[in-house]
Coordinates of C-alpha atoms in Angstrom, one line a residue:
M247 CA -222.5 -201.2 58.5
S248 CA -225.8 -203.1 59.2
T249 CA -226.5 -204.5 62.7
V250 CA -227.6 -208.1 63.5
L251 CA -228.9 -209.4 66.8
L252 CA -228.0 -213.1 67.0
V253 CA -229.9 -215.1 69.6
H254 CA -227.8 -218.0 70.8
A255 CA -229.1 -221.2 72.5
K256 CA -228.0 -224.8 72.4
G257 CA -228.1 -226.8 69.2
G258 CA -227.7 -225.8 65.6
P259 CA -224.4 -225.3 63.7
P260 CA -221.3 -224.6 65.8
L261 CA -221.4 -221.1 67.3
G262 CA -217.9 -220.3 66.2
H263 CA -218.8 -220.9 62.6
V264 CA -222.0 -218.9 62.8
L265 CA -220.3 -215.9 64.5
S266 CA -217.5 -215.6 62.1
R267 CA -219.8 -215.7 59.1
T268 CA -222.3 -213.3 60.5
A269 CA -219.6 -210.9 61.7
A270 CA -218.2 -210.7 58.2
R271 CA -221.6 -209.3 57.0
A272 CA -222.6 -207.0 59.9
D273 CA -222.0 -205.8 63.4
V274 CA -223.1 -208.6 65.7
H275 CA -224.8 -208.2 69.0
L276 CA -225.0 -211.6 70.7
L277 CA -227.9 -212.4 73.1
A278 CA -226.8 -215.6 74.8
L279 CA -229.6 -217.7 76.2
S280 CA -227.2 -220.5 76.8
A281 CA -223.6 -220.4 78.1
L282 CA -221.1 -219.9 75.4
P283 CA -219.0 -223.0 74.6
A284 CA -215.5 -222.7 76.2
A285 CA -213.9 -223.0 72.8
V286 CA -215.8 -219.9 71.6
A287 CA -216.0 -217.7 74.6
G288 CA -212.6 -216.1 74.1
S289 CA -213.2 -215.2 70.5
A290 CA -216.8 -214.0 70.9
A291 CA -215.8 -210.7 72.4
G292 CA -213.6 -209.9 69.4
L293 CA -216.3 -210.8 66.9
C294 CA -219.3 -209.2 68.6
A295 CA -220.1 -205.6 69.3
S296 CA -221.7 -206.8 72.5
V297 CA -222.5 -210.0 74.4
T298 CA -225.5 -210.0 76.7
T299 CA -226.5 -212.8 79.0
P300 CA -230.0 -212.1 80.4
D301 CA -230.9 -213.1 84.0
D302 CA -233.8 -215.5 84.7
A303 CA -236.3 -212.8 85.3
D304 CA -235.7 -211.3 81.8
R305 CA -236.2 -214.7 80.2
R306 CA -239.8 -215.1 81.4
D307 CA -241.1 -213.2 78.5
L308 CA -238.6 -214.2 75.8
V309 CA -240.2 -212.5 72.9
S310 CA -240.3 -209.1 74.8
L311 CA -236.7 -209.6 75.7
I312 CA -235.6 -210.1 72.1
V313 CA -237.7 -207.2 70.9
S314 CA -236.4 -204.8 73.5
H315 CA -232.8 -205.8 73.0
A316 CA -233.1 -205.6 69.2
Q317 CA -234.5 -202.1 69.6
E318 CA -231.8 -201.1 72.0
V319 CA -228.9 -202.1 69.6
G320 CA -230.8 -200.9 66.5
A321 CA -230.9 -204.3 64.8
D322 CA -231.6 -204.5 61.1
A323 CA -232.1 -208.2 61.4
V324 CA -232.7 -210.8 64.2
L325 CA -231.9 -214.5 63.7
T326 CA -231.1 -217.7 65.5
F327 CA -229.8 -221.1 64.4
S328 CA -231.1 -222.9 67.5
E329 CA -234.1 -225.2 67.3
Y330 CA -235.1 -224.1 70.8
A331 CA -235.3 -220.4 70.0
V332 CA -236.8 -220.5 66.5
V333 CA -240.4 -219.7 67.6
A334 CA -239.5 -216.9 70.0
V335 CA -237.3 -215.2 67.4
A336 CA -239.9 -215.6 64.7
E337 CA -242.5 -213.9 66.9
A338 CA -240.1 -211.1 67.8
C339 CA -239.4 -210.5 64.1
E340 CA -243.1 -210.2 63.5
K341 CA -243.4 -207.5 66.3
L342 CA -240.3 -205.7 64.9
A343 CA -241.6 -205.9 61.3
L344 CA -238.4 -207.6 60.3
P345 CA -237.9 -210.6 58.0
G346 CA -238.2 -214.0 59.7
A347 CA -239.7 -217.4 59.6
G348 CA -243.1 -215.8 60.1
A349 CA -246.2 -216.6 62.0
A350 CA -246.1 -220.2 60.8
A351 CA -242.8 -221.0 62.6
A352 CA -244.6 -223.1 65.2
L353 CA -245.8 -225.4 62.5
A354 CA -242.2 -226.3 61.8
R355 CA -241.4 -226.8 65.5
D356 CA -244.4 -228.5 67.1
K357 CA -244.5 -232.0 65.6
R358 CA -248.3 -232.3 66.4
L359 CA -249.1 -229.1 64.3
M360 CA -246.6 -230.1 61.6
R361 CA -248.2 -233.5 61.1
S362 CA -251.7 -232.1 61.2
T363 CA -250.8 -229.6 58.5
W364 CA -249.2 -232.2 56.3
Q365 CA -252.2 -234.4 56.8
R366 CA -254.6 -231.7 55.5
S367 CA -252.3 -231.3 52.5
G368 CA -252.4 -235.1 51.8
L369 CA -248.6 -235.5 52.1
P370 CA -247.1 -238.9 52.8
Q371 CA -246.2 -239.5 56.5
P372 CA -246.7 -242.2 59.2
A373 CA -250.1 -242.5 60.8
F374 CA -250.0 -240.5 64.1
R375 CA -251.8 -239.2 67.1
P376 CA -251.0 -236.2 69.4
V377 CA -250.8 -237.2 73.1
A378 CA -250.8 -235.0 76.2
T379 CA -251.5 -237.6 78.9
E380 CA -250.9 -241.3 79.5
A381 CA -254.5 -241.9 78.8
D382 CA -254.1 -240.2 75.4
L383 CA -251.2 -242.5 74.7
Q384 CA -253.0 -245.6 75.7
A385 CA -255.9 -244.7 73.4
A386 CA -253.5 -243.9 70.5
V387 CA -251.7 -247.3 71.0
N388 CA -255.1 -249.0 70.8
A389 CA -256.0 -247.1 67.6
L390 CA -252.7 -247.4 65.7
S391 CA -250.6 -250.4 64.7
C392 CA -247.5 -251.4 66.7
P393 CA -244.6 -250.9 66.6
L394 CA -245.0 -247.2 67.4
L395 CA -242.6 -244.4 68.2
L396 CA -243.4 -242.0 71.0
K397 CA -241.5 -238.7 70.7
A398 CA -241.7 -235.3 72.3
A399 CA -243.4 -232.7 70.1
W400 CA -240.8 -230.0 70.8
S401 CA -237.6 -232.1 71.1
A402 CA -234.5 -232.3 68.9
G403 CA -231.6 -234.7 68.5
S404 CA -233.8 -237.9 68.9
T405 CA -234.3 -237.0 72.6
A406 CA -237.0 -238.9 74.5
H407 CA -237.8 -241.3 71.7
Q408 CA -239.4 -244.6 72.9
I409 CA -240.4 -247.6 70.8
I410 CA -243.6 -249.3 71.8
T411 CA -244.0 -252.8 70.5
S412 CA -247.2 -253.7 72.4
P413 CA -249.9 -251.8 74.3
D414 CA -248.6 -253.0 77.7
E415 CA -245.4 -251.0 77.1
A416 CA -247.2 -247.7 76.8
S417 CA -247.1 -246.8 80.5
A418 CA -243.4 -247.4 80.9
A419 CA -242.6 -245.5 77.7
W420 CA -244.7 -242.5 78.8
A421 CA -242.9 -242.3 82.2
R422 CA -239.4 -242.7 80.6
S423 CA -240.0 -240.0 77.9
R424 CA -241.3 -237.6 80.5
Q425 CA -238.3 -238.2 82.7
V426 CA -235.8 -237.7 79.8
M427 CA -237.5 -234.4 78.8
A428 CA -237.2 -233.1 82.3
E429 CA -233.5 -234.1 82.4
S430 CA -232.9 -232.5 79.0
A431 CA -234.4 -229.2 80.2
Q432 CA -231.9 -229.2 83.1
L433 CA -229.1 -229.5 80.5
G434 CA -230.5 -226.7 78.4
Y435 CA -231.9 -228.8 75.6
A436 CA -235.5 -227.7 75.7
E437 CA -237.9 -225.3 74.1
L438 CA -237.3 -221.8 75.5
H439 CA -240.6 -220.0 74.6
V440 CA -243.5 -222.5 75.2
A441 CA -243.6 -223.1 78.9
E442 CA -245.7 -226.3 78.6
A443 CA -243.8 -227.8 75.7
N444 CA -242.3 -230.7 77.8
A445 CA -245.9 -232.1 78.2
H446 CA -246.6 -232.3 74.4
F447 CA -245.9 -235.6 72.6
V448 CA -246.8 -237.4 69.4
V449 CA -247.0 -241.1 68.8
E450 CA -246.7 -242.5 65.2
E451 CA -246.5 -245.8 63.4
I452 CA -243.0 -246.9 62.5
V453 CA -242.7 -247.3 58.7
S454 CA -240.3 -249.8 57.2
G455 CA -237.6 -248.0 55.3
T456 CA -235.0 -249.4 52.9
A457 CA -231.8 -247.9 51.6
A458 CA -231.2 -250.7 49.0
D459 CA -233.6 -249.2 46.5
W460 CA -232.0 -245.8 46.7
F461 CA -228.3 -246.3 47.0
D462 CA -225.9 -248.3 44.9
E463 CA -223.9 -249.6 47.8
P464 CA -224.5 -250.8 51.4
G465 CA -223.9 -248.8 54.5
W466 CA -226.3 -245.9 53.9
G467 CA -229.2 -245.2 56.2
D468 CA -232.8 -245.4 55.0
Y469 CA -233.4 -241.6 55.4
L470 CA -231.8 -238.3 54.3
S471 CA -232.3 -234.6 54.6
V472 CA -232.9 -231.8 52.1
E473 CA -231.1 -228.7 53.1
G474 CA -232.6 -225.4 51.9
V475 CA -233.9 -221.9 52.5
V476 CA -237.1 -220.0 52.2
A477 CA -236.7 -216.5 50.9
N478 CA -239.7 -214.2 50.5
G479 CA -241.9 -217.3 50.8
V480 CA -240.1 -219.2 48.0
F481 CA -238.4 -222.5 48.8
H482 CA -234.9 -222.9 47.4
P483 CA -233.4 -226.4 47.8
V484 CA -229.6 -226.4 48.3
C485 CA -228.5 -230.0 48.5
L486 CA -229.1 -233.4 50.0
S487 CA -227.3 -234.9 53.0
G488 CA -227.1 -238.7 53.4
R489 CA -226.9 -240.7 56.7
M490 CA -225.5 -243.7 58.2
P491 CA -228.1 -246.0 59.8
T492 CA -229.5 -244.8 63.1
I493 CA -228.8 -246.4 66.5
E494 CA -231.8 -247.8 68.3
P495 CA -234.3 -246.3 68.7
F496 CA -233.6 -243.6 66.1
T497 CA -230.5 -241.7 67.2
E498 CA -228.5 -240.2 64.4
R499 CA -224.9 -241.3 64.1
A500 CA -223.6 -239.4 61.1
G501 CA -224.5 -237.1 58.3
I502 CA -222.7 -237.0 54.9
T503 CA -222.7 -234.3 52.2
P504 CA -223.6 -235.0 49.5
A505 CA -226.0 -237.9 49.4
L506 CA -225.3 -240.2 46.5
L507 CA -228.7 -240.5 44.8
S508 CA -229.4 -240.8 41.1
P509 CA -230.6 -237.5 39.5
D510 CA -234.1 -238.9 39.1
A511 CA -234.3 -240.0 42.8
Q512 CA -232.9 -236.7 43.9
D513 CA -235.6 -234.8 41.9
R514 CA -238.3 -236.9 43.5
V515 CA -237.0 -236.3 47.0
V516 CA -236.6 -232.6 46.5
D517 CA -240.2 -232.4 45.1
L518 CA -241.5 -233.9 48.3
A519 CA -239.4 -231.6 50.5
R520 CA -240.7 -228.6 48.5
R521 CA -244.3 -229.6 49.0
A522 CA -243.7 -230.2 52.8
V523 CA -242.1 -226.7 53.2
D524 CA -244.7 -225.0 51.1
A525 CA -247.5 -226.5 53.1
L526 CA -246.0 -225.0 56.3
G527 CA -246.1 -221.5 54.9
L528 CA -242.7 -220.3 56.1
R529 CA -241.4 -217.0 54.9
D530 CA -237.6 -216.2 55.5
C531 CA -235.5 -218.9 57.1
G532 CA -233.3 -221.9 56.6
T533 CA -234.9 -225.3 56.3
H534 CA -234.0 -228.8 57.1
T535 CA -236.4 -231.5 55.9
E536 CA -235.9 -235.2 56.9
I537 CA -237.4 -237.9 54.7
K538 CA -237.7 -241.6 55.2
L539 CA -236.9 -243.8 52.1
G540 CA -239.0 -246.8 51.4
P541 CA -239.2 -249.6 48.8
D542 CA -240.2 -249.0 45.2
G543 CA -239.7 -245.2 45.5
T544 CA -242.1 -244.7 48.5
M545 CA -241.2 -241.9 50.9
W546 CA -242.5 -240.5 54.2
L547 CA -241.9 -237.1 55.7
I548 CA -240.2 -237.2 59.1
E549 CA -240.0 -233.5 59.9
T550 CA -239.1 -230.0 58.7
A551 CA -237.3 -227.4 60.7
A552 CA -237.4 -223.6 60.2
R553 CA -233.6 -223.5 60.5
F554 CA -230.5 -225.0 58.9
G555 CA -229.5 -228.5 59.9
G556 CA -227.5 -228.9 63.1
A557 CA -224.2 -230.5 63.9
M558 CA -221.8 -229.8 61.0
T559 CA -224.3 -229.7 58.2
V560 CA -223.7 -226.1 57.4
P561 CA -219.9 -226.2 57.5
Q562 CA -220.0 -229.4 55.3
I563 CA -222.1 -227.6 52.7
E564 CA -219.6 -224.7 52.7
E565 CA -216.7 -227.1 52.2
V566 CA -218.3 -229.2 49.6
F567 CA -220.3 -226.7 47.5
E568 CA -218.5 -223.5 48.5
L569 CA -221.8 -221.9 49.8
D570 CA -221.7 -219.8 53.0
L571 CA -225.3 -220.4 54.0
V572 CA -225.0 -218.4 57.2
G573 CA -223.6 -215.4 55.3
M574 CA -226.2 -215.7 52.5
L575 CA -229.1 -215.8 55.0
V576 CA -227.7 -212.8 56.8
D577 CA -227.5 -210.9 53.5
H578 CA -231.0 -211.9 52.6
L579 CA -232.4 -210.8 56.0
L580 CA -230.6 -207.5 55.5
G581 CA -232.2 -206.9 52.1
R582 CA -229.2 -207.6 50.0
P583 CA -229.4 -209.6 46.8
V584 CA -228.5 -213.3 47.2
A585 CA -228.0 -215.8 44.3
W586 CA -229.6 -219.0 45.7
P587 CA -229.0 -222.2 43.8
E588 CA -231.5 -222.6 40.9
Q589 CA -232.0 -226.2 41.9
A590 CA -230.6 -228.6 44.4
L591 CA -226.9 -229.2 43.9
T592 CA -225.8 -232.7 43.0
P593 CA -222.8 -235.0 43.7
V594 CA -221.4 -234.1 40.3
Q595 CA -221.1 -230.4 41.4
A596 CA -219.5 -231.4 44.7
R597 CA -215.8 -230.6 45.5
G598 CA -215.1 -233.8 47.5
A599 CA -217.3 -234.7 50.4
A600 CA -217.6 -234.1 54.1
G601 CA -219.3 -235.8 57.0
S602 CA -219.9 -235.4 60.7
L603 CA -219.9 -238.3 63.2
V604 CA -221.4 -238.3 66.6
V605 CA -219.3 -240.4 69.0
L606 CA -221.5 -242.6 71.0
A607 CA -220.5 -245.7 73.0
V608 CA -222.2 -248.0 70.5
D609 CA -220.4 -250.2 67.9
G610 CA -221.2 -250.7 64.3
R611 CA -223.9 -253.4 65.1
G612 CA -225.7 -251.0 67.4
E613 CA -224.5 -252.8 70.6
A614 CA -223.1 -251.0 73.6
W615 CA -219.4 -251.1 74.2
H616 CA -218.3 -253.8 76.6
D617 CA -216.4 -251.5 78.9
R618 CA -215.9 -247.8 79.6
R619 CA -213.5 -245.8 77.6
V620 CA -211.9 -242.3 77.8
W621 CA -212.2 -239.8 75.0
D622 CA -208.8 -239.0 73.5
F623 CA -208.9 -237.4 70.0
P624 CA -205.1 -237.4 69.5
V625 CA -205.2 -241.2 70.0
V626 CA -208.0 -241.5 67.5
A627 CA -206.3 -239.4 64.9
S628 CA -203.0 -241.4 65.2
D629 CA -204.3 -244.9 65.6
V630 CA -207.4 -245.2 63.3
P631 CA -206.4 -246.2 59.7
L632 CA -208.4 -243.9 57.5
S633 CA -208.1 -243.4 53.7
P634 CA -204.8 -241.7 52.6
D635 CA -206.3 -238.4 51.7
S636 CA -209.0 -238.2 54.4
E637 CA -208.7 -235.5 57.0
L638 CA -210.3 -236.0 60.5
S639 CA -210.8 -233.2 63.0
V640 CA -212.8 -232.8 66.2
V641 CA -215.3 -230.0 66.8
A642 CA -214.1 -228.8 70.2
E643 CA -217.2 -226.8 71.1
S644 CA -219.4 -229.9 70.6
S645 CA -217.1 -232.4 72.3
L646 CA -216.0 -233.4 75.8
P647 CA -212.4 -232.5 76.7
D648 CA -209.8 -235.1 76.1
G649 CA -209.5 -237.3 79.2
S650 CA -213.3 -237.4 79.8
V651 CA -215.0 -240.7 80.3
V652 CA -217.3 -241.5 77.3
P653 CA -220.9 -241.6 78.6
V654 CA -222.9 -244.8 78.5
Y655 CA -225.3 -244.7 75.6
D656 CA -228.9 -244.2 76.7
P657 CA -231.4 -245.0 73.9
A658 CA -234.0 -242.6 75.4
A659 CA -231.6 -239.7 75.8
G660 CA -230.2 -240.0 72.3
A661 CA -227.6 -237.4 71.4
N662 CA -227.5 -236.2 75.0
T663 CA -225.1 -239.0 75.7
M664 CA -222.6 -238.1 73.0
A665 CA -218.9 -237.8 73.8
A666 CA -217.7 -235.9 70.7
L667 CA -218.4 -234.6 67.2
C668 CA -215.9 -235.3 64.5
L669 CA -215.6 -233.9 61.0
L670 CA -214.1 -235.8 58.2
S671 CA -213.2 -234.5 54.7
A672 CA -212.5 -236.9 51.8
A673 CA -212.4 -237.3 48.1
D674 CA -216.0 -238.5 47.8
A675 CA -219.0 -239.5 49.9
R676 CA -218.2 -243.2 49.5
T677 CA -214.9 -242.7 51.2
V678 CA -216.5 -240.7 54.0
L679 CA -219.0 -243.5 54.6
R680 CA -216.3 -246.2 54.6
D681 CA -214.0 -244.2 56.9
F682 CA -216.8 -243.6 59.3
E683 CA -217.5 -247.4 59.5
T684 CA -213.8 -247.9 60.2
L685 CA -213.8 -245.2 62.9
V686 CA -216.9 -246.6 64.6
D687 CA -215.4 -250.1 64.7
A688 CA -212.0 -248.9 66.0
L689 CA -213.1 -246.5 68.7
P690 CA -213.8 -249.1 71.5
R691 CA -210.5 -250.7 70.7
V692 CA -208.1 -247.6 70.4
L693 CA -209.6 -245.4 73.1
P694 CA -207.9 -245.8 76.5
A695 CA -209.7 -247.9 79.1
A696 CA -211.3 -245.9 81.9
H697 CA -209.9 -246.7 85.3
S698 CA -212.5 -247.4 88.0
E699 CA -211.7 -244.1 89.8
E700 CA -212.4 -242.2 86.5
V701 CA -215.9 -243.6 86.0
P702 CA -218.6 -241.4 87.4
A703 CA -220.8 -242.9 90.1

């Protein structure tokens, strides 16, 4: 049987899902750069041939660590599903002469390089400037048109986003973004290979999106993502995932598979995603391309990642389209034939719909809850009136234990202040959207109130 070295770090699809699908294709050796989620730690030993947790000294040269461990276990393929380890794994694969994202992986990780690459290719995106110092930011604010969005170049999950509405807000935004990136690093949500990554930022103009010109009903967000894969340098789109509107500044609340676009609109979106991925020059990896939707068919590229979408995007695709993307990518990296979709799958081909909701202490209008609440999934499952055939579950490894106080939502910290991740399956995407709206409205009402002694100081 073939051997795979799986490099685990925070982020990406749930580790339990990834492990089970990879173990079905090969012997798995797990290199754990982050602690295993409690919900998975017990089963990992049974699924893996070995589980290794390197000490701090070994992590100083992450590429060498991955290379030496791959050689030690005789790995036929090395992969990761974490944004924070993508570049290191790609470089290790280059040294090992194994298939991987390739030398261009950093272009799909560093938002400064990504935007510069797209700019040279003439692709539509917001006007931007890379910034490394507060002086850089002030100069960029003076050159661009407010409102602006300051974001960390190597972040994920909308972490460290700051909206700047006037030049006099630049200094405070800079300080806050730097602070959040330092806090995220302490939590393990930080680039693992580029030591100075926390000092890299990009600021860009905020473009005005609209969902009304793209969707037949209200409630959808004004952006979506194209899920795909690059195999031997050729981009294969898989499907589109829709969104609920973001929470200020741009924190994602929910992703829904499939996105309900017309065939013509889907074709145009996929074409832009293809041009974006092709410009980056990726070789063998999953892809996740986010696109902002504007009036009269206009679009802007948000970002492309050299990995599959995070949260429950991959399990949703498996449920709705019966495609095991993890297993298919493993097969491809091992040199086995894989039948990728000939074109992006559509809602007509979907078997129902599925969505994942990030539980944040913010209501449907984007306003913070009036009081503190305790996360209790059994209460949610029993007391929130969802559609008759809908099924709601909680992703344990991505959620706080029942009885935990729901964190106060911090706009700058984004998904770092989530309480839980829920998965909902329904007859169609419209039902998922409506049920999520019901769930968001009900949470601050049905969840138990936190007593003062339960609330962290």
